[in-house]
PDB file of N, CA and C in Angstrom:
ATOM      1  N   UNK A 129     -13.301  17.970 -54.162  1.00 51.00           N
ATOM      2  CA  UNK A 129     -13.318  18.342 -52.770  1.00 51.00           C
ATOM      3  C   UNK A 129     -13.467  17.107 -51.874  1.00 51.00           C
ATOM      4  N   UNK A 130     -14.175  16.301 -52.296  1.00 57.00           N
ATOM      5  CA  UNK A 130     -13.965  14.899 -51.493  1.00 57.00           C
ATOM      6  C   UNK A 130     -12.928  14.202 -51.203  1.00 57.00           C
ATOM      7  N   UNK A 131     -12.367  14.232 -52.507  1.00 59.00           N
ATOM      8  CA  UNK A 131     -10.898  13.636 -52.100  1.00 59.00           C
ATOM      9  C   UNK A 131     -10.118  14.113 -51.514  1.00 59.00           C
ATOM     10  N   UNK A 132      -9.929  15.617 -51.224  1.00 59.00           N
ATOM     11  CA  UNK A 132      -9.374  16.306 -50.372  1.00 59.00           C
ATOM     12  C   UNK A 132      -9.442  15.839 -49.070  1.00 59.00           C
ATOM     13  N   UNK A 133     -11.092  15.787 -48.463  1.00 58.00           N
ATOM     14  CA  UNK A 133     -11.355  15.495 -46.968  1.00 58.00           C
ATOM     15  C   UNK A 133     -10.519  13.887 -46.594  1.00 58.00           C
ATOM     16  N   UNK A 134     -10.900  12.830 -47.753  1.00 57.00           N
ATOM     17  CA  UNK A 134     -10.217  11.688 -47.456  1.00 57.00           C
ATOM     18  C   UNK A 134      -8.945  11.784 -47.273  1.00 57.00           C
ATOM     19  N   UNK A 135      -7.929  12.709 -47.867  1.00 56.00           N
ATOM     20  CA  UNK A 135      -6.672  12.568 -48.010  1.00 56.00           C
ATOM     21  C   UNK A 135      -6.248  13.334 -45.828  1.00 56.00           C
ATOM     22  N   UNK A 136      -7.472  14.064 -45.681  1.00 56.00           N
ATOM     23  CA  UNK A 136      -6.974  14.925 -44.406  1.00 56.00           C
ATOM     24  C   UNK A 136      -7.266  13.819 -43.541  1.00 56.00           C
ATOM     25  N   UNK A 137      -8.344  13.045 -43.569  1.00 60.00           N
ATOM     26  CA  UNK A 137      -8.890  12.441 -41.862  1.00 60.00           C
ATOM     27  C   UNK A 137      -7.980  10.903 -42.530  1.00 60.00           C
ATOM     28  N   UNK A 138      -7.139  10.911 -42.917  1.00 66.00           N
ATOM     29  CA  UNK A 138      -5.875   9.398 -42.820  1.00 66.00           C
ATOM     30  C   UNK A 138      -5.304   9.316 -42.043  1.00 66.00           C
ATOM     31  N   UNK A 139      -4.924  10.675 -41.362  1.00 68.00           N
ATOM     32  CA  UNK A 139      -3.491  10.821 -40.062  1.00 68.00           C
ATOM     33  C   UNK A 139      -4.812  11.767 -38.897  1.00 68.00           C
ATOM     34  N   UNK A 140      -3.881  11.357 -37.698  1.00 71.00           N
ATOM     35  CA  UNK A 140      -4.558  12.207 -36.417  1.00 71.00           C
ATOM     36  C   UNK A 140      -4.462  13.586 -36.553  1.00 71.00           C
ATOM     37  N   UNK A 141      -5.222  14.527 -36.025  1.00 83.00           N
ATOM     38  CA  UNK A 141      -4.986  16.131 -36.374  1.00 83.00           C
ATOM     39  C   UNK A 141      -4.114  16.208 -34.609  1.00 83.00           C
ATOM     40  N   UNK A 142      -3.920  16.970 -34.507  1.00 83.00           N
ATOM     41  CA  UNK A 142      -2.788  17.975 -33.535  1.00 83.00           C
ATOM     42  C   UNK A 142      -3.524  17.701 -32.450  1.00 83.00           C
ATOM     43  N   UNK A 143      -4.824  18.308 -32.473  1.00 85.00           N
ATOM     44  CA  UNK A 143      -5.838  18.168 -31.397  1.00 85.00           C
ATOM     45  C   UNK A 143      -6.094  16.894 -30.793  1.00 85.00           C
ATOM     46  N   UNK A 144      -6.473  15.668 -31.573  1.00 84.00           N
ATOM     47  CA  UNK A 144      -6.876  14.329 -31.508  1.00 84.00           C
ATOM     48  C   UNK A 144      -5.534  14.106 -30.816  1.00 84.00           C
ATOM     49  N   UNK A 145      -4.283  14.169 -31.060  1.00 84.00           N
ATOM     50  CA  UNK A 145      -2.894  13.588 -30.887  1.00 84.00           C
ATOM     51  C   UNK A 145      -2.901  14.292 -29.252  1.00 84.00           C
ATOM     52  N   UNK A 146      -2.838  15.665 -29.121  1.00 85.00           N
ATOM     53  CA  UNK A 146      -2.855  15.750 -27.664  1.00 85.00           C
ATOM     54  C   UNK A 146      -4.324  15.645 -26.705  1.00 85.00           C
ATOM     55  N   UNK A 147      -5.336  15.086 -27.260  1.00 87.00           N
ATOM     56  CA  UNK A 147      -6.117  14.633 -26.471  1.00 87.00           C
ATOM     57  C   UNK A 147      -6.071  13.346 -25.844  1.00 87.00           C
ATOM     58  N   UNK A 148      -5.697  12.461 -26.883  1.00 88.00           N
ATOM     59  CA  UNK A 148      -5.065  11.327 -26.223  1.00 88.00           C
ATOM     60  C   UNK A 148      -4.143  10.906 -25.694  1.00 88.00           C
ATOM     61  N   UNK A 149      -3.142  12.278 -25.665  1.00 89.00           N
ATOM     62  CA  UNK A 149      -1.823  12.179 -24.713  1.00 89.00           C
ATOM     63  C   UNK A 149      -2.412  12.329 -23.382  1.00 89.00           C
ATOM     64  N   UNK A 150      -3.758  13.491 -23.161  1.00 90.00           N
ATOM     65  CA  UNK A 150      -3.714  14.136 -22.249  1.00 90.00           C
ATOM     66  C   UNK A 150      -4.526  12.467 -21.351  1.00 90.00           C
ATOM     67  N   UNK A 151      -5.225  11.946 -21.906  1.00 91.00           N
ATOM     68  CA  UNK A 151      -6.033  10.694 -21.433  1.00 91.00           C
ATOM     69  C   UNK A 151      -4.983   9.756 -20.975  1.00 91.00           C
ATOM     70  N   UNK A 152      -3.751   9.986 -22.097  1.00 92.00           N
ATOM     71  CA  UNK A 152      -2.958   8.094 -21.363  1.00 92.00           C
ATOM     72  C   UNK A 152      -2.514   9.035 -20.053  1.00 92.00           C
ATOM     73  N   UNK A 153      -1.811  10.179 -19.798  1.00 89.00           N
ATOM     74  CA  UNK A 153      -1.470  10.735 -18.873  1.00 89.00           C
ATOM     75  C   UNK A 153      -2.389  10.538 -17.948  1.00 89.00           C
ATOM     76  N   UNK A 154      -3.712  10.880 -17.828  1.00 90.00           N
ATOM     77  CA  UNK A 154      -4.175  10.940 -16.659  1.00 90.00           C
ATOM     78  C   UNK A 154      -4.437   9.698 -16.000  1.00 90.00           C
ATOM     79  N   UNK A 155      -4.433   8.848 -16.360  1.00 90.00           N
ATOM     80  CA  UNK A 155      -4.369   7.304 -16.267  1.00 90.00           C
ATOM     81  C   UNK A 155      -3.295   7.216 -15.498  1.00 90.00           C
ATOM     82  N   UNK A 156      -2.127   7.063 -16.530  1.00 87.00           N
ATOM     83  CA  UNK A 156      -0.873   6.965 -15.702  1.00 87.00           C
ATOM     84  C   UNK A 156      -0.781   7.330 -14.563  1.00 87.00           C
ATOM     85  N   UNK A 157      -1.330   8.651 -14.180  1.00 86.00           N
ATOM     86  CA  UNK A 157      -1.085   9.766 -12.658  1.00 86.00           C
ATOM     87  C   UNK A 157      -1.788   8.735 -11.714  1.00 86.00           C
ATOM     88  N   UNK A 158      -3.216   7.955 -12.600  1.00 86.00           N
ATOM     89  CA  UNK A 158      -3.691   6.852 -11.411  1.00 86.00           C
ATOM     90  C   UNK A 158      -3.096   5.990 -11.083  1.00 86.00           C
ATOM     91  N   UNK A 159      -2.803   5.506 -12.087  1.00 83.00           N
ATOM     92  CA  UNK A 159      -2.417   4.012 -11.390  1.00 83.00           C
ATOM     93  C   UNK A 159      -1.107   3.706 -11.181  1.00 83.00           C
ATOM     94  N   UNK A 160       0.160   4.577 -11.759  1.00 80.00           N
ATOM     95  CA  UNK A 160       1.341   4.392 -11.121  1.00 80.00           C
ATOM     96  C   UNK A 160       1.727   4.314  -9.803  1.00 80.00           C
ATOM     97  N   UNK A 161       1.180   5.461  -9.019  1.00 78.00           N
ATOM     98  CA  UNK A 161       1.089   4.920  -7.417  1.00 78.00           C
ATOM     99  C   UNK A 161       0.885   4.224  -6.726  1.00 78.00           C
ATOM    100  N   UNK A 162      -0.195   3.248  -7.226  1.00 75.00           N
ATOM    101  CA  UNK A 162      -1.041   2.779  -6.856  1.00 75.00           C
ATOM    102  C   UNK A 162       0.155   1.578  -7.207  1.00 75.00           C
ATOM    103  N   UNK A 163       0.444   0.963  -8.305  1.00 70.00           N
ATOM    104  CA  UNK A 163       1.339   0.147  -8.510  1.00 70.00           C
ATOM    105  C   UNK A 163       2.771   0.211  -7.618  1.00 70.00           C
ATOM    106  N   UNK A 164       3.450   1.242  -7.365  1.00 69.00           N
ATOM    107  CA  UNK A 164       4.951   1.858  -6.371  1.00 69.00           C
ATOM    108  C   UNK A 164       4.242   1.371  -4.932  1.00 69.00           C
ATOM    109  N   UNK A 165       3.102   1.743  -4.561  1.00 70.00           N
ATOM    110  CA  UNK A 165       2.416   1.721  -2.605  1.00 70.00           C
ATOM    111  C   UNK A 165       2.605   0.227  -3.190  1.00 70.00           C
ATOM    112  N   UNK A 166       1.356  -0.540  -3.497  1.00 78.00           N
ATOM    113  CA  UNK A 166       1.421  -2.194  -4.116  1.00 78.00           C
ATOM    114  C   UNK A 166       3.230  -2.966  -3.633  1.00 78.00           C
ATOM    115  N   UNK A 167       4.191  -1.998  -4.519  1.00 80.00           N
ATOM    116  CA  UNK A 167       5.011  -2.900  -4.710  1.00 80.00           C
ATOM    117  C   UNK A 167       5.846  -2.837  -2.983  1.00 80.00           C
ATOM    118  N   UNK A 168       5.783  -1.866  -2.584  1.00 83.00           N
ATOM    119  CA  UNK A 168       6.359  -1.751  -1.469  1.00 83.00           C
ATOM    120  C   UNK A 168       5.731  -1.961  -0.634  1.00 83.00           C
ATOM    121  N   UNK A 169       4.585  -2.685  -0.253  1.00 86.00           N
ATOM    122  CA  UNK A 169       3.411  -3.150   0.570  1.00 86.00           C
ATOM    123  C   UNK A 169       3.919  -4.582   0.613  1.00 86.00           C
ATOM    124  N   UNK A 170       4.033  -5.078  -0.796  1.00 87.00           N
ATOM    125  CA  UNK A 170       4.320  -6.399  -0.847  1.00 87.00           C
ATOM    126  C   UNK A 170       5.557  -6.848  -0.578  1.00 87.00           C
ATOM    127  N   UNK A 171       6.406  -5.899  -0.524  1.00 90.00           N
ATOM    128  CA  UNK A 171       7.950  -6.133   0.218  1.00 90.00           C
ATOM    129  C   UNK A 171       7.954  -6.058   1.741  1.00 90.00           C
ATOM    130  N   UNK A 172       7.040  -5.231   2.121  1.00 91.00           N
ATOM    131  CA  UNK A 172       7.246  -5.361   3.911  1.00 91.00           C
ATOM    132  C   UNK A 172       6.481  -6.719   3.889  1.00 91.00           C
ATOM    133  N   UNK A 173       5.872  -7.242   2.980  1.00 93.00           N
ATOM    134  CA  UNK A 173       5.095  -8.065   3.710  1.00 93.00           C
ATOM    135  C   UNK A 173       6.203  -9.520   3.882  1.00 93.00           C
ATOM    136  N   UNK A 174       6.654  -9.002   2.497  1.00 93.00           N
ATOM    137  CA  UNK A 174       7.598 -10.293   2.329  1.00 93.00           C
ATOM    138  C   UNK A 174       8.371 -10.656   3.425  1.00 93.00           C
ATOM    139  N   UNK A 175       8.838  -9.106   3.600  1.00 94.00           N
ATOM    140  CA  UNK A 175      10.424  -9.298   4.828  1.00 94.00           C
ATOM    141  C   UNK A 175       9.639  -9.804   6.238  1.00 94.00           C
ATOM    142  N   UNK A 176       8.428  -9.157   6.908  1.00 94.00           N
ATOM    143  CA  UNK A 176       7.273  -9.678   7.858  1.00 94.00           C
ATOM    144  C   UNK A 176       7.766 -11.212   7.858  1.00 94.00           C
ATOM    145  N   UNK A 177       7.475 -12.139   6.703  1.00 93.00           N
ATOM    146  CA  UNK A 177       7.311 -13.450   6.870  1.00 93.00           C
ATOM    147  C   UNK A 177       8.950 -14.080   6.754  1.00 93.00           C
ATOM    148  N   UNK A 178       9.848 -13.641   6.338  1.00 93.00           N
ATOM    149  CA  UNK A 178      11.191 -13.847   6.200  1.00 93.00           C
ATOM    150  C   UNK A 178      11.665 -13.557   8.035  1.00 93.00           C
ATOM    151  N   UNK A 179      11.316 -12.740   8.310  1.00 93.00           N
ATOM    152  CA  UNK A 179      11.397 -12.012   9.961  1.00 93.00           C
ATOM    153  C   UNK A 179      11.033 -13.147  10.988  1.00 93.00           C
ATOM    154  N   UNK A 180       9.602 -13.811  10.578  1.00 93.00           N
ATOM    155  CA  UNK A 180       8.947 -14.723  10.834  1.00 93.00           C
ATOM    156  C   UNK A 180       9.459 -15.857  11.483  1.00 93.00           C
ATOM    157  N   UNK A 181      10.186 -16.571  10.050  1.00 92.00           N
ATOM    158  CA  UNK A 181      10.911 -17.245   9.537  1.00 92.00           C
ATOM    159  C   UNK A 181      12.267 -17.683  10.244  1.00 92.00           C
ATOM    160  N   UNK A 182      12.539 -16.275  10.595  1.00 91.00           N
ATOM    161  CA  UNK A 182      14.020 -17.008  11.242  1.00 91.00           C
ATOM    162  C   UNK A 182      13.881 -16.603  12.703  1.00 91.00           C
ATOM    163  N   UNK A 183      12.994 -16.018  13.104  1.00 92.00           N
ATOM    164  CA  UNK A 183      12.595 -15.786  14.465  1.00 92.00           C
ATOM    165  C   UNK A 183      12.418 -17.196  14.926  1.00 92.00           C
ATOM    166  N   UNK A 184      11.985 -18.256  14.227  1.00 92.00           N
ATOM    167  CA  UNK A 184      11.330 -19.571  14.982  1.00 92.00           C
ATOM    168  C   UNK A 184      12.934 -20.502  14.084  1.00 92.00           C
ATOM    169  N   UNK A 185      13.686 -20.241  13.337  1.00 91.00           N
ATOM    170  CA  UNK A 185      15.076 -20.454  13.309  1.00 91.00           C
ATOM    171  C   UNK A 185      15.520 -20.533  14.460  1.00 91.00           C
ATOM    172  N   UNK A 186      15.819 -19.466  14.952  1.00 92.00           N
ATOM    173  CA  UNK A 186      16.095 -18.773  15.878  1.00 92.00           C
ATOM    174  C   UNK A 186      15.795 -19.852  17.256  1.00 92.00           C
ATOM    175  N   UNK A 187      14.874 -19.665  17.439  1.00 92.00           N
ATOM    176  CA  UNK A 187      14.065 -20.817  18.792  1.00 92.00           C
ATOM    177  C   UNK A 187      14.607 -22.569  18.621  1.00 92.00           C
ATOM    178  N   UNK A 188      14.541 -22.505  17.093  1.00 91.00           N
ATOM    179  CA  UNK A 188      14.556 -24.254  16.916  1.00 91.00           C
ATOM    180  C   UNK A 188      16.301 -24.019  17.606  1.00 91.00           C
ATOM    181  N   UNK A 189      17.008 -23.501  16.911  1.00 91.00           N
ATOM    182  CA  UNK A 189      18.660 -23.515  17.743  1.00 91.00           C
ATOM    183  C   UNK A 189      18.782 -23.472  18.684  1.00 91.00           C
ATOM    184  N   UNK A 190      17.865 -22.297  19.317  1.00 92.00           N
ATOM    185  CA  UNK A 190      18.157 -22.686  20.848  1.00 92.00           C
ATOM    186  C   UNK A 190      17.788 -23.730  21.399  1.00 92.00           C
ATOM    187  N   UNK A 191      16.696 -24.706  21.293  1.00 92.00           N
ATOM    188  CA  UNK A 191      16.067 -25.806  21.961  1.00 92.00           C
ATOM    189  C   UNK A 191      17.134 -27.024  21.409  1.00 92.00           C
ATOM    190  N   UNK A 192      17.832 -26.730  20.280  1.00 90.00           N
ATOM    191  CA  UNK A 192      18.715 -27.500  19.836  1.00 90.00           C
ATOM    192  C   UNK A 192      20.083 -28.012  20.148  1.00 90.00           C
ATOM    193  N   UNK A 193      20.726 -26.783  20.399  1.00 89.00           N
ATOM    194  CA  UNK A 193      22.062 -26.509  20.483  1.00 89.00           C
ATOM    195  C   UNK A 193      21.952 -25.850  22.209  1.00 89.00           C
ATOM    196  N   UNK A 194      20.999 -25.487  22.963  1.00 93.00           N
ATOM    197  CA  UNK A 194      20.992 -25.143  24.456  1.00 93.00           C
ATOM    198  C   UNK A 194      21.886 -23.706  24.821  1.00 93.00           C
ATOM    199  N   UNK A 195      21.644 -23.208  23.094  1.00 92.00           N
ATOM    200  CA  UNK A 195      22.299 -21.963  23.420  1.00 92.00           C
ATOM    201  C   UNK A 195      21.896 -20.928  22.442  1.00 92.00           C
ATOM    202  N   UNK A 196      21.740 -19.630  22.438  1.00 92.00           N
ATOM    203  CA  UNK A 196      21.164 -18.939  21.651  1.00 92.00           C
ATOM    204  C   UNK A 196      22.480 -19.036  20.228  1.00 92.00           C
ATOM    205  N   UNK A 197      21.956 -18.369  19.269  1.00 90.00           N
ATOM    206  CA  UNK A 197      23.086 -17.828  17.901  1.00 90.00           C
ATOM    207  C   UNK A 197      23.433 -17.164  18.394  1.00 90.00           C
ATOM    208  N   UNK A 198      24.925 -16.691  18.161  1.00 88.00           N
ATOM    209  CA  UNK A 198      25.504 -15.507  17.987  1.00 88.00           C
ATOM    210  C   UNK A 198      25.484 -14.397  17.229  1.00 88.00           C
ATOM    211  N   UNK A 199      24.986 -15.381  15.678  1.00 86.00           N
ATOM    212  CA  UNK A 199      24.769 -14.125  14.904  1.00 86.00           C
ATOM    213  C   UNK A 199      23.570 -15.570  13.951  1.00 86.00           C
ATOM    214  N   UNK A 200      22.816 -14.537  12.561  1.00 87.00           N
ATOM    215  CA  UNK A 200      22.453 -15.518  11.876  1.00 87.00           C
ATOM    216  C   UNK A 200      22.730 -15.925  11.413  1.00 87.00           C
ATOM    217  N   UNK A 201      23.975 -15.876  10.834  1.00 86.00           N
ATOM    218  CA  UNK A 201      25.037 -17.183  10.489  1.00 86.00           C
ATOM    219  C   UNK A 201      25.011 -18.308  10.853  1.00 86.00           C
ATOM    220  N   UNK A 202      24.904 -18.447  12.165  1.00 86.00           N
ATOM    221  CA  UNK A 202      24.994 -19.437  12.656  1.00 86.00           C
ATOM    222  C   UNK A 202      23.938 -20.627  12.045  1.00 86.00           C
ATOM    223  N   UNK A 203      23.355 -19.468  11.891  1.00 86.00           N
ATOM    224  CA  UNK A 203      21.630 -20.314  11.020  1.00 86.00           C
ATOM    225  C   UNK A 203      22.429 -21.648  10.028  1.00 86.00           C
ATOM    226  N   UNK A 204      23.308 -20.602   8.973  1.00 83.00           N
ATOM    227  CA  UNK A 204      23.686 -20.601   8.133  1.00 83.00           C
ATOM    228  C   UNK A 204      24.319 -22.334   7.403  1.00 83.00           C
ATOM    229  N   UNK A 205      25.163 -22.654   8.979  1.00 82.00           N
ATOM    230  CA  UNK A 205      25.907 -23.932   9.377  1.00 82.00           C
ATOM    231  C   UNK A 205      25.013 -25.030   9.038  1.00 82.00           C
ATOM    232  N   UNK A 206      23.877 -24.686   9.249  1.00 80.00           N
ATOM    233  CA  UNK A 206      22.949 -26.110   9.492  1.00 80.00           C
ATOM    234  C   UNK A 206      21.951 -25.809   8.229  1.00 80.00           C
ATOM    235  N   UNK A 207      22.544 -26.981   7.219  1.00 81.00           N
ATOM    236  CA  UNK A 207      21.221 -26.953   5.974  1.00 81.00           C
ATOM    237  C   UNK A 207      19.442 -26.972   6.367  1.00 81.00           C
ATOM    238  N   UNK A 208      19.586 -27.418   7.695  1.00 83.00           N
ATOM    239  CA  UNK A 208      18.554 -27.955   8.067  1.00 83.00           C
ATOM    240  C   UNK A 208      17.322 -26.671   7.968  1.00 83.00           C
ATOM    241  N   UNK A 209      17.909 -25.758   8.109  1.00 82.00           N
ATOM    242  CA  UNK A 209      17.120 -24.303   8.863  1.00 82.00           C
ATOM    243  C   UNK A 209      17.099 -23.687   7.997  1.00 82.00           C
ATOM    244  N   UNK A 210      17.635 -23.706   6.920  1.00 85.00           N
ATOM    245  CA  UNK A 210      17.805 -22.493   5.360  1.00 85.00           C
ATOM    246  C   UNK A 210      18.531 -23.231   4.234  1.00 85.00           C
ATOM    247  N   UNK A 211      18.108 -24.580   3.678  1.00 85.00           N
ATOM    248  CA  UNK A 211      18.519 -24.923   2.793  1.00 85.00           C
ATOM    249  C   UNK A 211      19.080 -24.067   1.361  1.00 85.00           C
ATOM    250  N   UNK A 212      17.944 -23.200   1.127  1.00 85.00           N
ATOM    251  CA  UNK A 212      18.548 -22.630   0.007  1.00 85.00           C
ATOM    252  C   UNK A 212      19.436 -21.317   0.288  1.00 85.00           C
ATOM    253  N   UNK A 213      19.598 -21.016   1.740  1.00 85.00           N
ATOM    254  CA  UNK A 213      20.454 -19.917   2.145  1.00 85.00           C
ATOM    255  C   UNK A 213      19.597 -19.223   2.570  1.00 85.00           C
ATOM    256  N   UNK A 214      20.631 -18.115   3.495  1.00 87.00           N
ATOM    257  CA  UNK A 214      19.577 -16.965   4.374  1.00 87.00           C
ATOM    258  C   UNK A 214      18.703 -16.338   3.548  1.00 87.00           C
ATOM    259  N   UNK A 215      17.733 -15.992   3.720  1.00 90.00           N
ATOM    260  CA  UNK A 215      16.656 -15.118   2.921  1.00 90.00           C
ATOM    261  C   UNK A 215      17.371 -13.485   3.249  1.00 90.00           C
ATOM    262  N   UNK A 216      17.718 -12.466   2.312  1.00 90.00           N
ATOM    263  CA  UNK A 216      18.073 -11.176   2.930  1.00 90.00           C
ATOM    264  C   UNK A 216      16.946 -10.685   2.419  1.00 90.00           C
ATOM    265  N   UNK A 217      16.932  -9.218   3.534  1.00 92.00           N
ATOM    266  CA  UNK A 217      15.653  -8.955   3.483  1.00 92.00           C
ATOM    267  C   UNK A 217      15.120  -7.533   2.329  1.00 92.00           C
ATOM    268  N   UNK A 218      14.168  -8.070   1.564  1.00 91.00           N
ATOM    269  CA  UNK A 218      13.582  -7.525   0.184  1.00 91.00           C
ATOM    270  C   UNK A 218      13.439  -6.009   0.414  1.00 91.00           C
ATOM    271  N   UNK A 219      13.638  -5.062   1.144  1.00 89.00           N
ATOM    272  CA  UNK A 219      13.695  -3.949   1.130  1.00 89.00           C
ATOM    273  C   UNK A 219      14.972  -3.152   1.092  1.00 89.00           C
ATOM    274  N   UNK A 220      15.913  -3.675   1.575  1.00 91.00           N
ATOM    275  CA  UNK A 220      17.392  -3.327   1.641  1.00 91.00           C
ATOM    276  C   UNK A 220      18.514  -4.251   0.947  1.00 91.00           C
ATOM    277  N   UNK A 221      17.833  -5.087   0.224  1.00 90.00           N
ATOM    278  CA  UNK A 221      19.073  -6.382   0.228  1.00 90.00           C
ATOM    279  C   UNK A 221      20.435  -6.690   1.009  1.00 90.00           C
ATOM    280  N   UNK A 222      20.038  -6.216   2.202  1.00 92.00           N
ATOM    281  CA  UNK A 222      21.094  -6.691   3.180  1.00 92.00           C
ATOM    282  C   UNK A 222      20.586  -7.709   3.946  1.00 92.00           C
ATOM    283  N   UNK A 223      21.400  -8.833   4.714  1.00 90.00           N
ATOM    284  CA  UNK A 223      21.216  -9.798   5.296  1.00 90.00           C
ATOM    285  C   UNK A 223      20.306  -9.261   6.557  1.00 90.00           C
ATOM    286  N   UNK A 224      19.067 -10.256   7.100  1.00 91.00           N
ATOM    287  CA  UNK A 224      18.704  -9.826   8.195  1.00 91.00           C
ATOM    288  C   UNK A 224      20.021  -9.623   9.617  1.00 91.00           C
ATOM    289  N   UNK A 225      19.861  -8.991  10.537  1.00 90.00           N
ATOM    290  CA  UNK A 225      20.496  -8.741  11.723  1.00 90.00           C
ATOM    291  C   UNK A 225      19.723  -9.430  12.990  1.00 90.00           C
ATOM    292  N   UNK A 226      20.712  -9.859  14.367  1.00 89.00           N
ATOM    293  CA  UNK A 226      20.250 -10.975  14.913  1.00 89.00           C
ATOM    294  C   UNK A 226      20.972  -9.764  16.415  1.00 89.00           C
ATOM    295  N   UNK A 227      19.717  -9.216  16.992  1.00 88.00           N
ATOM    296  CA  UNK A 227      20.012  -8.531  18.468  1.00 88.00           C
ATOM    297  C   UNK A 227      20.492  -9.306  19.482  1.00 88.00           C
ATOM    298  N   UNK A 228      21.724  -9.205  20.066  1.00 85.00           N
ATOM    299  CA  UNK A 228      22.575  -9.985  20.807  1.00 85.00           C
ATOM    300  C   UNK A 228      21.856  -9.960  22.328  1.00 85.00           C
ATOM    301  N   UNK A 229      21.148  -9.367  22.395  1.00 87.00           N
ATOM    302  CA  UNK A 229      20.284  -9.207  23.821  1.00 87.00           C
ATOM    303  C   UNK A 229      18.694  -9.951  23.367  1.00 87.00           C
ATOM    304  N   UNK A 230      18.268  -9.696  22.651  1.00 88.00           N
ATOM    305  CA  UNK A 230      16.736  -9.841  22.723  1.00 88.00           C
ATOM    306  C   UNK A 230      16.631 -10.824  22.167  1.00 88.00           C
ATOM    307  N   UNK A 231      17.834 -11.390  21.349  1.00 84.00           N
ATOM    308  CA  UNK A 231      17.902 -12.393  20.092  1.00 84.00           C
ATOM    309  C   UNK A 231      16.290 -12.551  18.858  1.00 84.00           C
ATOM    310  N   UNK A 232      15.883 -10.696  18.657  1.00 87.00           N
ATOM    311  CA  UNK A 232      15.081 -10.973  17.975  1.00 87.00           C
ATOM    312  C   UNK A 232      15.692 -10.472  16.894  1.00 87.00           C
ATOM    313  N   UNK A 233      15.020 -10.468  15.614  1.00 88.00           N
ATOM    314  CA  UNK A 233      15.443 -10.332  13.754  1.00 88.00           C
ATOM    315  C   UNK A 233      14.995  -9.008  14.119  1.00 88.00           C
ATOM    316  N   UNK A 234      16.196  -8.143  13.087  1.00 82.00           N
ATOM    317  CA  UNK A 234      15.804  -6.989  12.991  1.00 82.00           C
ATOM    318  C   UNK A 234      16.496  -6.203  11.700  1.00 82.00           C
TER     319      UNK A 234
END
């Protein structure tokens, strides 16, 4: 009869197996959200400072050139202002947009 019990408690029983499903689950339910809000927190923040960024682009051209951009392209012309290229912005991967009236990033 002993060897019996050893041969049973080698593998998880049914019970043990969905108790610890039910544990990684409830975990998961925590902290996945928490990780998705995180990741998309840290993308507005990103685009915030990218926004930032070419807003004072933006200013250096005009004090430069004595005339606003037309578009942010214009950025684009001059290594000086975005060497490694326009930053597009981390929530949409589309290029930022440059308001022809307000000439702010949007």
């Amino acid at each position: 009869m002993n060897q019996t019990n050893q041969q049973r408690r080698r593998a998880f029983s049914v019970i043990e197996f969905f108790a610890v499903s039910t544990i990684v689950g409830i975990i998961a339910a925590i902290v996945l959200p928490r990780v998705v809000v995180d990741d998309k927190l840290a993308r507005e923040k990103i685009r915030d400072h990218y926004a930032a960024a070419i807003s004072v682009a933006v200013e250096r051209y005009k004090t430069e050139h004595q005339r606003w951009p037309v578009s942010i392209a214009d950025l684009a012309t001059d290594p000086e202002f975005f060497p490694d290229g326009l930053p597009a912005n981390p929530l949409t991967g589309r290029p930022f947009e440059l308001d022809p009236v307000t000439h702010s990033v949007k």
